[in-house]
mmCIF file of C-alpha atoms and ligand atoms in Angstrom:
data_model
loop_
_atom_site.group_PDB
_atom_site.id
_atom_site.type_symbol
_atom_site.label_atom_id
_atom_site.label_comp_id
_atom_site.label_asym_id
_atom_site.label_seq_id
_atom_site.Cartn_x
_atom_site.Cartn_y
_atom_site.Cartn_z
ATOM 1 C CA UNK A 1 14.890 6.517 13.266
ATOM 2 C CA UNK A 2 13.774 8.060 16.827
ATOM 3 C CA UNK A 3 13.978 6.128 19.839
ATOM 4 C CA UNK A 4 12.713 7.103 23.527
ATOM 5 C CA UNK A 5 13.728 5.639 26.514
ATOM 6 C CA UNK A 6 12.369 6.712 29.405
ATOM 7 C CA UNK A 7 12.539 10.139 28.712
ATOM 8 C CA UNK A 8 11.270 12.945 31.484
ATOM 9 C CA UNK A 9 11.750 16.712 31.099
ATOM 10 C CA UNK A 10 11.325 19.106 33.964
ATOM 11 C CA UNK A 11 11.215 22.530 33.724
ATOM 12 C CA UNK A 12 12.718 25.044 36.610
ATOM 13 C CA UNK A 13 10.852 28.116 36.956
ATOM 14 C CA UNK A 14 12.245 30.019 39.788
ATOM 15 C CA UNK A 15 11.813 27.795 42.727
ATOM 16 C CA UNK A 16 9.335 25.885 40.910
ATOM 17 C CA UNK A 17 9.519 22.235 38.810
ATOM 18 C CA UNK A 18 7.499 22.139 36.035
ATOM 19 C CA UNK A 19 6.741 18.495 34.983
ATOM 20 C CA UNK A 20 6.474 18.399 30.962
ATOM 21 C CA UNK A 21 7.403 15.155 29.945
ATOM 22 C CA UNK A 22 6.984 11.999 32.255
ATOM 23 C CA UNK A 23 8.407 8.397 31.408
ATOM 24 C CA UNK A 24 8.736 8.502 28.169
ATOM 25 C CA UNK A 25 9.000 5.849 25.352
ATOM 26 C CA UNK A 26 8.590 4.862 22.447
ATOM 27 C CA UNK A 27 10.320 4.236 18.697
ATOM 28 C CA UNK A 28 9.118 5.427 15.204
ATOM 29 C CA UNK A 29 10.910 3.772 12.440
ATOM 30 C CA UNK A 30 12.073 5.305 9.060
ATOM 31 C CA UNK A 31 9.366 6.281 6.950
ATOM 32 C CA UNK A 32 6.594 6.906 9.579
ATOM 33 C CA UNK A 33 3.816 8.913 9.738
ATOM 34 C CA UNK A 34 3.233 9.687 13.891
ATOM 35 C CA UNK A 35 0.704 12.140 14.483
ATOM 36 C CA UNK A 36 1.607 13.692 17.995
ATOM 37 C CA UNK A 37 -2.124 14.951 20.129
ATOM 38 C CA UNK A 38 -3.175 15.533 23.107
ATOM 39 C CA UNK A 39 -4.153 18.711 24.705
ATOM 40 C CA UNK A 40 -2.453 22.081 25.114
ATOM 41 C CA UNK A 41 -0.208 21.662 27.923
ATOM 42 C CA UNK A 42 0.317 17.941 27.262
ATOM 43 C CA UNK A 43 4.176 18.132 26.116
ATOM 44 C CA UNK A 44 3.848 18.443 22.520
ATOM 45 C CA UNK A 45 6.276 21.293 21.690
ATOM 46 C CA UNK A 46 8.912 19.912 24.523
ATOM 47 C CA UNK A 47 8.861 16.551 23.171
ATOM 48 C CA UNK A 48 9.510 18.006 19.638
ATOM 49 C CA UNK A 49 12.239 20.028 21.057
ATOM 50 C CA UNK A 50 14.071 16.926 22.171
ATOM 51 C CA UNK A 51 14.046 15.455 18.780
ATOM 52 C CA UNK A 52 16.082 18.335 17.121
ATOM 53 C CA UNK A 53 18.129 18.885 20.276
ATOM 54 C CA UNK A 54 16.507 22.486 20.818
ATOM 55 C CA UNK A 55 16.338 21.218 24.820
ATOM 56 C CA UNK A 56 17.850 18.154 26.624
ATOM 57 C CA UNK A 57 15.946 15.600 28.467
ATOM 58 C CA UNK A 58 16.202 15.793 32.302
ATOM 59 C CA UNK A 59 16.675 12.040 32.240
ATOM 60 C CA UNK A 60 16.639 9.423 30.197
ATOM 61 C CA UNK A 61 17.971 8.946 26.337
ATOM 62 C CA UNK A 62 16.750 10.184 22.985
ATOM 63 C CA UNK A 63 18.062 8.486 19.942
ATOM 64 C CA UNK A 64 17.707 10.344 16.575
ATOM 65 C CA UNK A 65 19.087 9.345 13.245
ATOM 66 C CA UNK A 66 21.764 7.214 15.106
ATOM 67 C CA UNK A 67 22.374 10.033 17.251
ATOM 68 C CA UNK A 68 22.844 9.753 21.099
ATOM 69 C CA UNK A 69 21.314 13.088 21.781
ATOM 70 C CA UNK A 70 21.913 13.293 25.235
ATOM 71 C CA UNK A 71 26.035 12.379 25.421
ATOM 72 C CA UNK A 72 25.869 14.368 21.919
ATOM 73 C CA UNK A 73 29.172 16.648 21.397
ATOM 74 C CA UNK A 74 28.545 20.271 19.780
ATOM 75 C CA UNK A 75 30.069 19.314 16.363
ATOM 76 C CA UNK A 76 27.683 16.788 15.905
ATOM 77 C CA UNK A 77 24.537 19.082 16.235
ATOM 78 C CA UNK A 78 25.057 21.158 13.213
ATOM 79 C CA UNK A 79 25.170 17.843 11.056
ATOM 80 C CA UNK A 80 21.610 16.332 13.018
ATOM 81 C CA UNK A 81 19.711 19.651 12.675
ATOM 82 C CA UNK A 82 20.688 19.339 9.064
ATOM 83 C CA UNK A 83 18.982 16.408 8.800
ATOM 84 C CA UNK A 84 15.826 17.419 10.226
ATOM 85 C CA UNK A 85 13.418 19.323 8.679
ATOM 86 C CA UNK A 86 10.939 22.046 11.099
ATOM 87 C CA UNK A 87 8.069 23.854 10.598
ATOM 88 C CA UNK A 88 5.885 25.912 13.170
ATOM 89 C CA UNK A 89 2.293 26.908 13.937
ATOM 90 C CA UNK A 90 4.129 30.557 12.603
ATOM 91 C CA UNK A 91 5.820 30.089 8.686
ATOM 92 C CA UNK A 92 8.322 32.631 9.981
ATOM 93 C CA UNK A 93 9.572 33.854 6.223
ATOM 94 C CA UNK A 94 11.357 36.590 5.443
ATOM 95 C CA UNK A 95 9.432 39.007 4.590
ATOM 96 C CA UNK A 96 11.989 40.727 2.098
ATOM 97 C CA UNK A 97 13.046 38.087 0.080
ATOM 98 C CA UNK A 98 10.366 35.545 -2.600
ATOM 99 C CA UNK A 99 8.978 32.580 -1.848
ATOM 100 C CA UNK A 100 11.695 30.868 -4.282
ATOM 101 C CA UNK A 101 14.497 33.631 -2.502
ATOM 102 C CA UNK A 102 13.187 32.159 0.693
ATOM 103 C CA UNK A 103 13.567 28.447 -0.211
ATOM 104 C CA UNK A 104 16.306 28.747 -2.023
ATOM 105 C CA UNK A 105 18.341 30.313 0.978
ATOM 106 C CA UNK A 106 18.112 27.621 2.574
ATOM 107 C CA UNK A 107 20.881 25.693 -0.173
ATOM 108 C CA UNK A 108 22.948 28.763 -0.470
ATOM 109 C CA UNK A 109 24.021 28.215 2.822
ATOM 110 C CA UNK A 110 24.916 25.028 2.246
ATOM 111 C CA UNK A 111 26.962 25.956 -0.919
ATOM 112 C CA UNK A 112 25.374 24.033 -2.795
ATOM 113 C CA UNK A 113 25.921 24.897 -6.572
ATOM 114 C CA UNK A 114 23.978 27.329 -8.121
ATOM 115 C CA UNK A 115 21.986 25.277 -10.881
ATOM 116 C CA UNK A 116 21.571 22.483 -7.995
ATOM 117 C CA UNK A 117 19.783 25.199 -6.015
ATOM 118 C CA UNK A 118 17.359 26.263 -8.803
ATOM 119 C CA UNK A 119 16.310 23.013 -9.380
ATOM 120 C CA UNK A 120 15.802 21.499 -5.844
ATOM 121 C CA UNK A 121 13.676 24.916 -4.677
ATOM 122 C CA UNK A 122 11.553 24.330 -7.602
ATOM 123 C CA UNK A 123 11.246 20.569 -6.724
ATOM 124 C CA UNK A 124 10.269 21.438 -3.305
ATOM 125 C CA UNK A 125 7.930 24.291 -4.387
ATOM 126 C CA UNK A 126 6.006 21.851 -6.649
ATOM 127 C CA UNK A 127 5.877 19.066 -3.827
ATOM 128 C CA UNK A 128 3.697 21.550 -1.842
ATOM 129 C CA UNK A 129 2.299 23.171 -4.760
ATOM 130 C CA UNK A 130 3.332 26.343 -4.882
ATOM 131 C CA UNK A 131 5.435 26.797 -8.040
ATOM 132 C CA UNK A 132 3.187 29.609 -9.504
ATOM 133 C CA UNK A 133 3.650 31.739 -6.311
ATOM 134 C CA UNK A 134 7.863 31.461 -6.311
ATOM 135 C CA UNK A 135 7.743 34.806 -7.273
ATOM 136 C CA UNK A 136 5.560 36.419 -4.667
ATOM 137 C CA UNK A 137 6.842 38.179 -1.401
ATOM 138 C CA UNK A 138 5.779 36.673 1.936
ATOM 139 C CA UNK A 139 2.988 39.469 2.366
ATOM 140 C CA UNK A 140 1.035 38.519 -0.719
ATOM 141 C CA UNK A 141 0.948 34.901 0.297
ATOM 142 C CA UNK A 142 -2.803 33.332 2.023
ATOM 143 C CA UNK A 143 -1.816 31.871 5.348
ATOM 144 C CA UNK A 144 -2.075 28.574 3.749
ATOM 145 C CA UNK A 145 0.186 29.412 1.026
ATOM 146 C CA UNK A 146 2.925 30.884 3.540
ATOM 147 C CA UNK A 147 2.764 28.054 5.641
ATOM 148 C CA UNK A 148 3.074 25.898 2.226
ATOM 149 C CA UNK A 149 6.191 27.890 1.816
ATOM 150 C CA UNK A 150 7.524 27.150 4.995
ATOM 151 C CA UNK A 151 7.095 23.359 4.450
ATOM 152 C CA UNK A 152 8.794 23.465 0.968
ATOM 153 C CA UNK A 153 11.631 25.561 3.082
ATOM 154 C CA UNK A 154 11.486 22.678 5.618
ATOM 155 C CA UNK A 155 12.001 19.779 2.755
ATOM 156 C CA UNK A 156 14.342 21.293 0.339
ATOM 157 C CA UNK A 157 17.552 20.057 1.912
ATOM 158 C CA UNK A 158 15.541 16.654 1.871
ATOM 159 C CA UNK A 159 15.888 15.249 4.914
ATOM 160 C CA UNK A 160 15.198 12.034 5.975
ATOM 161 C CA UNK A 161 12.909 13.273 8.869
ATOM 162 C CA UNK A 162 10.111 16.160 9.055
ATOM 163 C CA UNK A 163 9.093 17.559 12.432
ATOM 164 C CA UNK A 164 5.628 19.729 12.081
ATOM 165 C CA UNK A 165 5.025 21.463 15.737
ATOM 166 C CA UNK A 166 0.816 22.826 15.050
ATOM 167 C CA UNK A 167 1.469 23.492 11.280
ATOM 168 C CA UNK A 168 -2.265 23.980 10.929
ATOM 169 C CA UNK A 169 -2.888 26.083 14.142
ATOM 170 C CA UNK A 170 -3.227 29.381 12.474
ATOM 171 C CA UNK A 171 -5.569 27.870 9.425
ATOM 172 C CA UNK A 172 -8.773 27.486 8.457
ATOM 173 C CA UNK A 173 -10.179 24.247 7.951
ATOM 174 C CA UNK A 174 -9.984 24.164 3.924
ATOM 175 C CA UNK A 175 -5.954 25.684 4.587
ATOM 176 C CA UNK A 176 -5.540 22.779 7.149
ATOM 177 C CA UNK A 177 -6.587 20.142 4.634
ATOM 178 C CA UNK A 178 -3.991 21.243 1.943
ATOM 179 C CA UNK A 179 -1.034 21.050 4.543
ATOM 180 C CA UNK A 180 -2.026 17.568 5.655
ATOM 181 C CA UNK A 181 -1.909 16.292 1.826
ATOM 182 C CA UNK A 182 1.189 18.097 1.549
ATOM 183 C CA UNK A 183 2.509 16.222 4.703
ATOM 184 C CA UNK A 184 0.882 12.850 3.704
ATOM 185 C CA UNK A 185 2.798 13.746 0.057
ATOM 186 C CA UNK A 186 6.066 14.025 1.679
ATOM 187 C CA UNK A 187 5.211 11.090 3.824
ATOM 188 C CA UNK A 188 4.549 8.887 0.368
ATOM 189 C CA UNK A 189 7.970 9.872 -0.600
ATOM 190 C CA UNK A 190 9.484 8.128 2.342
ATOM 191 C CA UNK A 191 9.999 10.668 4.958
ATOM 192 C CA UNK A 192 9.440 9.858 8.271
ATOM 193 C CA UNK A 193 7.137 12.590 9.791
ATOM 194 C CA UNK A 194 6.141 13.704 13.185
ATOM 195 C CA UNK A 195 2.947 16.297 13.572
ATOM 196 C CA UNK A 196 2.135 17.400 16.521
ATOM 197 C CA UNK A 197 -1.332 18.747 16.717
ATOM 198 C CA UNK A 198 -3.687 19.645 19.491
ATOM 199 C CA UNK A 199 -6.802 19.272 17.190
ATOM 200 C CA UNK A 200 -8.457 16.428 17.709
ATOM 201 C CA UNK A 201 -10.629 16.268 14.783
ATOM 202 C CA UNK A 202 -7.780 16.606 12.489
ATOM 203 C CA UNK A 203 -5.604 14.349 14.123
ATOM 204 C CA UNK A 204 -8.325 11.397 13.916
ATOM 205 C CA UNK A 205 -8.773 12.473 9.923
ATOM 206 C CA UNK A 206 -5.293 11.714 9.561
ATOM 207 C CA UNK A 207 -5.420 7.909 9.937
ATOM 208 C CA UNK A 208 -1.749 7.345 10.767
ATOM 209 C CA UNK A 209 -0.006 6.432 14.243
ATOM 210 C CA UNK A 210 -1.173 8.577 16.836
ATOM 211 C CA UNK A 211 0.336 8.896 20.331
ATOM 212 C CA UNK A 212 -1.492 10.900 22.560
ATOM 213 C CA UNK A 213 -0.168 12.879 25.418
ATOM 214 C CA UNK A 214 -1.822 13.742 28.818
ATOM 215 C CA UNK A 215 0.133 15.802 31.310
ATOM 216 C CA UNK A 216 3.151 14.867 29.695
ATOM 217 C CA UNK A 217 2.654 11.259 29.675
ATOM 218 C CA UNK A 218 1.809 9.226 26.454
ATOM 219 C CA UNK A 219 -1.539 7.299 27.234
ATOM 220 C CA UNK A 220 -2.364 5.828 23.650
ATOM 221 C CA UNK A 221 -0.510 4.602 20.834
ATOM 222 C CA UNK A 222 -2.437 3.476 18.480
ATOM 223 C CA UNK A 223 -3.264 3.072 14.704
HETATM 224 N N1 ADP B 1 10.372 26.854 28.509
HETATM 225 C C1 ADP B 1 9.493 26.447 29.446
HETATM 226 N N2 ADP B 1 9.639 26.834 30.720
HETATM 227 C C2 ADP B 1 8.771 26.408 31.668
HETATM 228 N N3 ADP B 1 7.734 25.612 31.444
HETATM 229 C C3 ADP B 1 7.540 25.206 30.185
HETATM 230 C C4 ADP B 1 8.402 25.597 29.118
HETATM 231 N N4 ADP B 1 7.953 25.031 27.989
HETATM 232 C C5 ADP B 1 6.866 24.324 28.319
HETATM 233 N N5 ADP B 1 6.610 24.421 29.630
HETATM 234 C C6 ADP B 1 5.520 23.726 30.360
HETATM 235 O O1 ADP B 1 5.602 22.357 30.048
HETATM 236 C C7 ADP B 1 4.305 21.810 29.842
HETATM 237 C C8 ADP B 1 4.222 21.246 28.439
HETATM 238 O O2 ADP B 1 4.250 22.330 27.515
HETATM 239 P P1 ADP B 1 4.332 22.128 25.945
HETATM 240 O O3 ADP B 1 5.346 21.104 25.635
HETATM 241 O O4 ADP B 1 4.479 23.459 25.340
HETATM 242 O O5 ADP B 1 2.877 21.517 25.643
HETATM 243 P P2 ADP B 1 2.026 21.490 24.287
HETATM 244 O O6 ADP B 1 2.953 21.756 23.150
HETATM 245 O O7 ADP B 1 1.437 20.118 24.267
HETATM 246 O O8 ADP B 1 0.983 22.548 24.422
HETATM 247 C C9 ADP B 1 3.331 22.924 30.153
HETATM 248 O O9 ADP B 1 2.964 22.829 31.511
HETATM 249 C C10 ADP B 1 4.140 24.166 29.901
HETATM 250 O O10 ADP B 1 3.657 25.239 30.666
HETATM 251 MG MG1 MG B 2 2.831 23.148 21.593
#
């Protein structure tokens, strides 16, 4: 499902390298649960980047869904991001269009047929709960509920893998707990997630895989 070899990613600002991601490796396989810590600063967000191809490694090889994401051509990006599912500390909704307008979107792009779409943004909306609220516009939406949204946005296309970069960072603790029974949810359902979180407390409450990452270097793996 993911695979990591050696995988270091320096960052050039002006005159000066930036050391994000050192050495790198390590595999999940389909239908994981990896729970991505370690301090702010550690490499969290850049490792996540690599996964969907947002950034390239500086050297070594990322392997994603069978993709070589380093000798990747440009066709074959649309067709991997596709496939991957993303959600941010931020639910970044539109704020003019519903919750179901919002999800929904998401399968009108893909043409998929019209009764298809109705169907599959109301499946997603129940997976996170949230079929009551298809109706409401971003702005009436709890933090929790928006970033609820987001998820169901993330997952509606189904795919096989779910990348969650701080999904709980702008939530209170009772907000935080829904999302990670949504994500566990999705997880039951056999898609392979990665959350990266720099809270420690909620990371250990998680009981799944965690790698942990100290100035870009991964110094546990364990559970
Ligand atoms: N686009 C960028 N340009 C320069 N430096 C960056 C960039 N993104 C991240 N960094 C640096 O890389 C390191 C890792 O950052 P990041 O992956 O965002 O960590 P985390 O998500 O764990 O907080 C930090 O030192 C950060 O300042
Ligand atoms: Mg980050």
């Amino acid at each position: 499902m993911i695979e990591l070899h050696r995988v270091s990613k320096v960052y050039s600002v002006g005159p000066v390298k930036v050391p994000a991601l050192r050495e790198v490796s390590f595999r999940v396989d389909k239908g994981e649960f990896v729970v991505l810590t370690g301090a702010s600063g550690a490499g969290k967000t850049t490792l996540l980047r690599l996964l969907y191809r947002d950034d390239l490694p500086s050297e070594g090889d990322v392997e994603v869904l069978g993709y070589g994401l380093v000798a990747m051509r440009r066709s074959e990006v649309a067709p991997l991001r596709r496939s991957i599912g993303v959600v941010f500390q931020d639910a970044k909704l539109l704020p003019v269009r519903t919750v179901y307008e919002n999800v929904a979107f998401v399968l009108r792009v893909l043409g998929t047929p019209r009764r298809d779409i109705t169907a599959r943004a109301f499946d997603a909306l129940r997976m996170v709960g949230l079929s009551a609220r298809a109706q409401a516009y971003p702005a009436q939406l709890s933090q929790g509920e928006a970033q609820r949204a987001a998820l169901a946005r993330a997952i509606v296309r189904r795919p096989p893998l779910l990348l969650a970069d701080e999904p709980t960072g702008n939530l209170d603790e009772a907000m935080a707990a829904e999302i990670v029974d949504v994500l566990k949810d999705i997880g039951a359902g056999g898609t392979t997630i990665v959350l990266a979180t720099h809270q420690a407390r909620l990371a250990a409450g998680l009981r799944r895989r965690t790698l942990t990452l100290e100035g870009g270097r991964v110094v546990k793996d364990e559970g």
